[in-house]
Coordinates of C-alpha atoms and ligand atoms in Angstrom, one line a residue:
X264 CA -4.4 19.2 -45.3
X265 CA -4.7 23.0 -44.7
X266 CA -1.3 24.7 -44.0
X267 CA -0.7 26.2 -40.7
X268 CA 2.3 28.0 -39.2
X269 CA 3.3 27.5 -35.6
X270 CA 3.8 24.3 -33.6
X271 CA 2.1 21.1 -34.9
X272 CA -1.2 19.9 -33.5
X273 CA -0.9 16.5 -31.8
X274 CA -4.1 14.7 -30.9
X275 CA -4.6 11.7 -28.7
X276 CA -8.0 10.1 -29.7
X277 CA -10.3 7.6 -28.1
X278 CA -12.8 5.5 -30.0
X279 CA -15.4 3.6 -28.0
X280 CA -18.7 3.9 -29.7
X281 CA -19.4 0.2 -30.3
X282 CA -17.3 -2.9 -30.1
X283 CA -13.8 -1.7 -30.9
X284 CA -11.6 0.1 -28.3
X285 CA -9.2 2.4 -30.2
X286 CA -6.5 4.8 -29.1
X287 CA -4.5 6.8 -31.7
X288 CA -2.0 9.6 -31.9
X289 CA -2.1 11.9 -35.0
X290 CA 0.2 14.8 -35.7
X291 CA -0.7 17.6 -38.2
X292 CA 2.9 17.5 -39.6
X293 CA 3.9 13.9 -39.3
X294 CA 0.5 12.2 -39.8
X295 CA -0.4 9.0 -37.9
X296 CA 2.0 8.2 -35.1
X297 CA 0.2 5.2 -33.5
X298 CA -3.1 3.4 -34.1
X299 CA -3.9 0.9 -31.3
X300 CA -7.0 -1.3 -31.5
X301 CA -8.7 -3.9 -29.5
X302 CA -11.6 -5.7 -31.2
X303 CA -14.3 -7.2 -28.9
X304 CA -15.6 -9.5 -31.6
X305 CA -14.7 -12.7 -29.7
X306 CA -16.5 -11.4 -26.6
X307 CA -19.8 -10.7 -28.5
X308 CA -19.6 -13.7 -30.9
X309 CA -21.0 -15.9 -28.2
X310 CA -24.2 -13.8 -28.1
X311 CA -24.5 -13.3 -31.9
X312 CA -24.3 -9.5 -31.6
X313 CA -23.0 -6.6 -29.6
X314 CA -24.1 -6.7 -25.9
X315 CA -23.9 -3.0 -24.8
X316 CA -23.0 -3.7 -21.1
X317 CA -20.2 -6.1 -22.0
X318 CA -18.9 -3.6 -24.6
X319 CA -18.7 -0.8 -22.0
X320 CA -16.9 -3.1 -19.5
X321 CA -14.4 -4.2 -22.1
X322 CA -13.6 -0.6 -23.1
X323 CA -12.9 0.2 -19.5
X324 CA -10.5 -2.8 -19.3
X325 CA -8.6 -1.9 -22.5
X326 CA -8.4 1.8 -22.8
X327 CA -5.5 2.5 -20.4
X328 CA -3.1 -0.3 -21.8
X329 CA -3.9 0.9 -25.3
X330 CA -3.2 4.5 -24.4
X331 CA 0.1 3.5 -22.8
X332 CA 1.0 1.5 -25.9
X333 CA 0.2 4.4 -28.2
X334 CA 2.3 6.9 -26.2
X335 CA 5.2 4.4 -26.1
X336 CA 5.1 3.7 -29.8
X337 CA 5.1 7.4 -30.7
X338 CA 7.7 8.1 -27.9
X339 CA 5.5 11.0 -26.7
X340 CA 4.5 12.2 -23.2
X341 CA 1.0 13.5 -22.4
X342 CA 2.5 17.0 -22.1
X343 CA 3.6 16.8 -25.8
X344 CA -0.1 16.8 -26.9
X345 CA -2.3 19.6 -28.0
X346 CA -5.7 18.0 -27.2
X347 CA -7.7 14.9 -26.4
X348 CA -10.3 13.8 -28.9
X349 CA -13.0 11.3 -28.2
X350 CA -16.0 9.9 -30.0
X351 CA -19.0 11.8 -28.6
X352 CA -21.6 10.0 -30.8
X353 CA -23.4 8.5 -32.4
X354 CA -23.1 5.1 -30.6
X355 CA -24.0 3.1 -27.5
X356 CA -24.3 5.4 -24.6
X357 CA -22.5 3.2 -22.0
X358 CA -19.7 2.5 -24.5
X359 CA -19.3 6.2 -25.4
X360 CA -19.2 7.2 -21.7
X361 CA -16.2 5.1 -21.0
X362 CA -14.1 6.8 -23.7
X363 CA -15.4 10.3 -22.8
X364 CA -14.8 9.8 -19.0
X365 CA -11.3 8.6 -19.7
X366 CA -10.7 11.6 -21.9
X367 CA -12.1 13.9 -19.2
X368 CA -9.8 12.5 -16.6
X369 CA -6.8 13.0 -18.8
X370 CA -7.9 16.5 -19.6
X371 CA -8.4 17.3 -15.9
X372 CA -4.9 16.1 -15.1
X373 CA -3.1 17.8 -18.0
X374 CA -5.3 20.9 -18.7
X375 CA -5.4 19.8 -22.3
X376 CA -8.6 20.7 -24.2
X377 CA -11.2 18.1 -25.0
X378 CA -12.2 17.6 -28.6
X379 CA -15.6 15.8 -28.9
X380 CA -15.7 14.2 -32.3
X381 CA -18.5 12.9 -34.5
X382 CA -18.0 9.2 -35.3
X383 CA -19.4 9.5 -38.8
X384 CA -17.3 12.5 -39.6
X385 CA -14.3 10.4 -38.6
X386 CA -15.4 7.7 -41.1
X387 CA -16.0 10.1 -44.0
X388 CA -12.7 11.9 -43.6
X389 CA -10.7 8.6 -43.0
X390 CA -9.7 8.5 -46.6
X391 CA -7.3 11.3 -45.9
X392 CA -5.2 9.0 -43.5
X393 CA -3.5 7.3 -46.4
X394 CA -3.8 9.8 -49.3
X395 CA -4.4 13.6 -49.8
X396 CA -8.0 14.6 -48.9
X397 CA -10.2 15.1 -52.0
X398 CA -11.3 18.7 -52.5
X399 CA -14.8 19.7 -51.2
X400 CA -17.5 19.2 -52.3
X401 CA -17.6 15.4 -52.6
X402 CA -20.2 12.7 -52.3
X403 CA -19.7 10.0 -49.6
X404 CA -21.1 6.6 -49.7
X405 CA -21.1 5.6 -46.0
X406 CA -21.6 1.9 -45.5
X407 CA -21.1 0.5 -42.0
X408 CA -22.7 -2.0 -39.6
X409 CA -24.8 0.7 -38.1
X410 CA -25.3 3.3 -40.8
X411 CA -25.8 3.4 -44.6
X412 CA -26.2 6.8 -46.2
X413 CA -25.3 9.0 -49.2
X414 CA -23.9 12.3 -47.9
X415 CA -22.9 15.5 -49.6
X416 CA -19.8 16.9 -47.9
X417 CA -20.0 20.6 -48.8
X418 CA -17.1 21.7 -46.6
X419 CA -15.4 20.5 -43.5
X420 CA -18.2 20.1 -40.9
X421 CA -21.0 20.9 -43.4
X422 CA -22.7 17.7 -44.4
X423 CA -26.1 17.0 -46.0
X424 CA -27.7 13.6 -46.0
X425 CA -29.0 12.9 -49.6
X426 CA -30.5 9.5 -48.8
X427 CA -30.2 6.7 -46.3
X428 CA -31.5 3.2 -45.5
X429 CA -35.0 3.0 -44.3
X430 CA -34.4 -0.2 -42.3
X431 CA -31.2 -2.3 -42.0
X432 CA -27.7 -0.9 -42.6
X433 CA -25.8 -2.6 -45.4
X434 CA -23.3 -4.2 -43.0
X435 CA -26.2 -5.3 -40.8
X436 CA -27.8 -7.1 -43.8
X437 CA -24.5 -8.7 -44.6
X438 CA -24.2 -9.9 -41.0
X439 CA -27.8 -11.1 -40.7
X440 CA -27.5 -13.1 -44.0
X441 CA -24.1 -14.5 -42.9
X442 CA -25.7 -15.6 -39.6
X443 CA -28.5 -17.4 -41.6
X444 CA -25.6 -19.2 -43.4
X445 CA -24.1 -20.3 -40.1
X446 CA -21.2 -17.8 -39.9
X447 CA -20.3 -16.3 -36.5
X448 CA -20.9 -12.6 -35.7
X449 CA -20.2 -10.2 -37.5
X450 CA -20.0 -12.5 -40.6
X451 CA -20.0 -9.8 -43.4
X452 CA -16.4 -10.5 -44.5
X453 CA -17.0 -14.3 -44.3
X454 CA -20.0 -14.0 -46.5
X455 CA -18.0 -11.9 -49.0
X456 CA -15.3 -14.6 -49.0
X457 CA -17.8 -17.4 -49.7
X458 CA -19.4 -15.3 -52.5
X459 CA -16.0 -15.3 -54.3
X460 CA -16.5 -19.1 -54.9
X461 CA -20.1 -18.6 -56.2
X462 CA -21.4 -18.8 -59.7
X463 CA -23.5 -15.9 -60.9
X464 CA -27.0 -16.3 -62.4
X465 CA -28.3 -19.3 -60.4
X466 CA -30.3 -17.2 -57.9
X467 CA -31.8 -13.8 -58.5
X468 CA -32.3 -11.5 -55.6
X469 CA -34.6 -8.3 -55.7
X470 CA -33.1 -4.9 -56.1
X471 CA -34.9 -3.0 -53.3
X472 CA -36.0 0.6 -54.0
X473 CA -34.3 0.6 -57.5
X474 CA -37.1 2.7 -59.0
X475 CA -37.7 5.1 -56.1
X476 CA -36.8 8.6 -57.4
X477 CA -34.4 9.4 -54.5
X478 CA -31.2 8.2 -52.8
X479 CA -32.9 6.1 -50.1
X480 CA -32.1 2.5 -49.7
X481 CA -33.5 -0.6 -48.1
X482 CA -31.8 -3.9 -47.1
X483 CA -34.2 -5.8 -44.9
X484 CA -35.9 -7.5 -47.9
X485 CA -32.6 -9.0 -49.1
X486 CA -32.1 -10.8 -45.8
X487 CA -35.6 -12.1 -45.9
X488 CA -35.1 -13.3 -49.5
X489 CA -31.9 -15.0 -48.5
X490 CA -33.8 -16.8 -45.7
X491 CA -36.5 -18.0 -48.1
X492 CA -33.9 -19.1 -50.7
X493 CA -32.0 -21.1 -48.0
X494 CA -35.2 -22.7 -46.8
X495 CA -36.2 -23.7 -50.3
X496 CA -32.7 -25.1 -51.1
X497 CA -32.8 -27.0 -47.8
X498 CA -36.2 -28.5 -48.4
X499 CA -35.0 -29.6 -51.9
X500 CA -32.0 -31.3 -50.2
X501 CA -29.6 -29.0 -52.1
X502 CA -27.9 -27.0 -49.4
X503 CA -24.3 -28.0 -50.2
X504 CA -21.3 -25.7 -50.3
X505 CA -21.8 -24.7 -53.9
X506 CA -25.4 -23.7 -53.2
X507 CA -24.3 -21.6 -50.2
X508 CA -21.6 -19.9 -52.3
X509 CA -24.1 -19.2 -55.2
X510 CA -26.6 -17.7 -52.7
X511 CA -23.9 -15.6 -51.0
X512 CA -22.9 -14.2 -54.4
X513 CA -26.5 -13.5 -55.4
X514 CA -27.0 -11.6 -52.1
X515 CA -23.7 -9.6 -52.6
X516 CA -24.5 -8.8 -56.2
X517 CA -27.9 -7.4 -55.2
X518 CA -26.5 -5.3 -52.3
X519 CA -23.6 -4.0 -54.4
X520 CA -25.9 -3.2 -57.4
X521 CA -28.4 -1.0 -55.3
X522 CA -25.5 0.7 -53.5
X523 CA -23.9 1.6 -56.9
X524 CA -27.2 2.6 -58.5
X525 CA -28.0 5.1 -55.7
X526 CA -24.5 6.3 -55.6
X527 CA -24.7 7.1 -59.3
X528 CA -27.9 9.0 -58.7
X529 CA -26.3 11.0 -55.9
X530 CA -23.3 11.9 -58.2
X531 CA -25.5 12.8 -61.2
X532 CA -28.0 14.9 -59.2
X533 CA -25.3 16.8 -57.4
X534 CA -22.8 17.1 -60.2
X535 CA -20.0 16.3 -57.7
X536 CA -16.7 15.2 -59.2
X537 CA -15.3 13.3 -56.3
X538 CA -16.7 10.1 -54.6
X539 CA -15.5 8.9 -51.2
X540 CA -16.4 5.5 -49.7
X541 CA -16.4 5.0 -45.9
X542 CA -17.3 2.5 -43.2
X543 CA -16.7 -1.2 -42.7
X544 CA -18.5 -2.5 -45.9
X545 CA -16.1 -0.3 -47.9
X546 CA -13.6 -3.1 -47.4
X547 CA -15.8 -5.3 -49.7
X548 CA -13.9 -6.1 -52.8
X549 CA -16.9 -6.4 -55.1
X550 CA -18.2 -3.1 -54.0
X551 CA -14.8 -1.4 -54.5
X552 CA -14.6 -2.8 -58.1
X553 CA -18.1 -1.8 -59.1
X554 CA -17.7 1.7 -57.6
X555 CA -14.8 2.3 -60.0
X556 CA -17.2 1.9 -62.9
X557 CA -19.9 4.0 -61.2
X558 CA -17.5 6.9 -60.6
X559 CA -16.1 6.6 -64.2
X560 CA -19.6 6.7 -65.8
X561 CA -20.4 9.8 -63.7
X562 CA -17.1 11.5 -64.6
X563 CA -16.1 11.5 -60.9
X564 CA -12.8 10.4 -59.2
X565 CA -13.1 7.6 -56.7
X566 CA -11.3 7.8 -53.3
X567 CA -11.1 4.6 -51.4
X568 CA -9.7 4.5 -47.8
X569 CA -7.3 1.7 -46.9
X570 CA -9.2 -1.3 -45.5
X571 CA -7.7 -0.9 -42.0
X572 CA -9.3 2.6 -41.8
X573 CA -12.7 1.5 -43.1
X574 CA -13.7 -0.3 -39.9
X575 CA -13.9 1.4 -36.6
X576 CA -10.6 2.9 -35.3
X577 CA -9.3 5.8 -33.4
X578 CA -7.0 7.1 -36.1
X579 CA -10.0 8.5 -38.0
X580 CA -11.2 10.3 -34.8
X581 CA -7.7 11.8 -34.2
X582 CA -7.5 12.8 -37.9
X583 CA -10.9 14.5 -38.0
X584 CA -10.2 16.3 -34.7
X585 CA -6.9 17.7 -36.1
X586 CA -8.5 18.8 -39.4
X587 CA -11.1 20.7 -37.4
X588 CA -8.6 22.3 -35.1
X589 CA -6.4 23.3 -38.1
X590 CA -9.4 24.8 -39.8
X591 CA -10.2 26.8 -36.7
X592 CA -13.6 25.0 -36.2
X593 CA -12.5 23.3 -33.0
X594 CA -11.2 25.5 -30.2
X595 CA -7.8 24.9 -28.7
X596 CA -8.5 26.7 -25.5
X597 CA -9.0 24.5 -22.4
X598 CA -12.6 23.1 -22.5
X599 CA -13.2 20.3 -20.0
X600 CA -17.0 20.0 -20.6
X601 CA -18.1 16.6 -21.6
X602 CA -20.3 16.3 -24.7
X603 CA -22.2 13.0 -25.4
X604 CA -24.8 12.5 -28.1
X605 CA -25.7 8.8 -28.6
X606 CA -28.0 10.0 -31.4
X607 CA -26.4 12.7 -33.4
X608 CA -27.5 13.3 -37.0
X609 CA -24.5 14.3 -39.1
X610 CA -26.5 17.2 -40.6
X611 CA -26.6 18.7 -37.1
X612 CA -22.9 18.9 -36.8
X613 CA -22.1 22.6 -36.6
X614 CA -18.9 23.7 -38.4
Ligands
LIG1078 O1 -17.7 0.7 -39.7 P1 -17.8 -0.6 -39.0 O2 -16.5 -1.1 -38.4 O3 -18.7 -0.5 -37.8 C1 -19.8 0.4 -37.6 O4 -19.5 1.6 -37.3 O5 -20.9 -0.1 -37.8 O6 -18.4 -1.7 -40.0 C2 -18.6 -3.0 -39.6 C3 -19.4 -3.7 -40.6 C4 -19.9 -5.1 -40.2 O7 -21.3 -5.2 -40.5 C5 -19.0 -6.0 -41.1 O8 -19.6 -7.3 -41.3 C6 -18.9 -5.2 -42.3 O9 -18.7 -3.9 -41.9 N1 -17.8 -5.7 -43.2 C7 -18.0 -6.2 -44.4 C8 -16.8 -6.6 -45.0 N2 -15.8 -6.2 -44.0 C9 -16.5 -5.7 -42.9 N3 -19.2 -6.4 -45.2 C10 -19.0 -6.9 -46.4 N4 -17.9 -7.3 -46.9 C11 -16.7 -7.1 -46.3 N5 -15.5 -7.5 -46.8
LIG1079 ZN1 -18.2 3.1 -37.4

């Protein structure tokens, strides 16, 4: 973290881009002071996916109690803060608006500056919440439920997308395949647990876009292949627990193999010596193990965030905002203007 003389920066951050309501407090000197989270998974499970209107309503119901809990845990008052960070995008517009409007109200009442923060920048810097930040430049494999991309982080706030999925995100493919296997939403972690009981080699899944000469990826074919394999096993009267586990493992092996293959290409093409993994699928154990080998073969050092900071949370938003303020990229003067960008390419983020 860059050194800075003067009083520490303390950010209160709100995360409400999708189906987790998060409120966190982060201090430039002491680190993370509180990380409050309310997951809406149970609410959306009934529908098999996130219902935007319900997500927004649940954020409204939970943001204030979480904010009170965060301040109480950190034993801080609103007037001890330096600014209020909120996720300005990308995300669901109604959900984003709830966090932004709450942040604007706090800013109006306290005269604290508002720090609109990019959700994906939060993810790709989250590794720094539990260990020293790797030096720039580094390659980031971003694998979440909504996004899958290989990104070159040239400097704080300067990001270049090297390749991305042309259809489903990796987490989305895990979730859709899990749904086919009867798991409730989101299902990715359940599928990974089932895969641990599987035997390798019984089913072979394709490796989509393996030979394409770029860092782009594709996952929708894996889900279709899983559906066909499940149908075939069902018709053959062979859809027992062992078969489900073998299929889950074959799916996971294919997804992990293409992610590592394209990550190796990004490292070799760029010559970067550091690799960061970010997003919910970074919690996947098989992916974490294989990436160790990928990084080693490319002569790069692997930096893995703690699993609790891989999935959506407000700690990563507070952390990113404080890094930007410390670096002088984000203004500390009172700015109460709301910024919202439900579609916000990371490459457009201006340092
Ligand atoms: O980053 P995240 O919390 O949400 C987005 O911003 O999209 O990622 C959630 C995604 C879900 O698709 C979830 O199923 C997946 O991460 N996920 C996993 C695992 N844990 C979470 N996928 C595979 N293996 C896991 N262990
Ligand atoms: Zn996310």
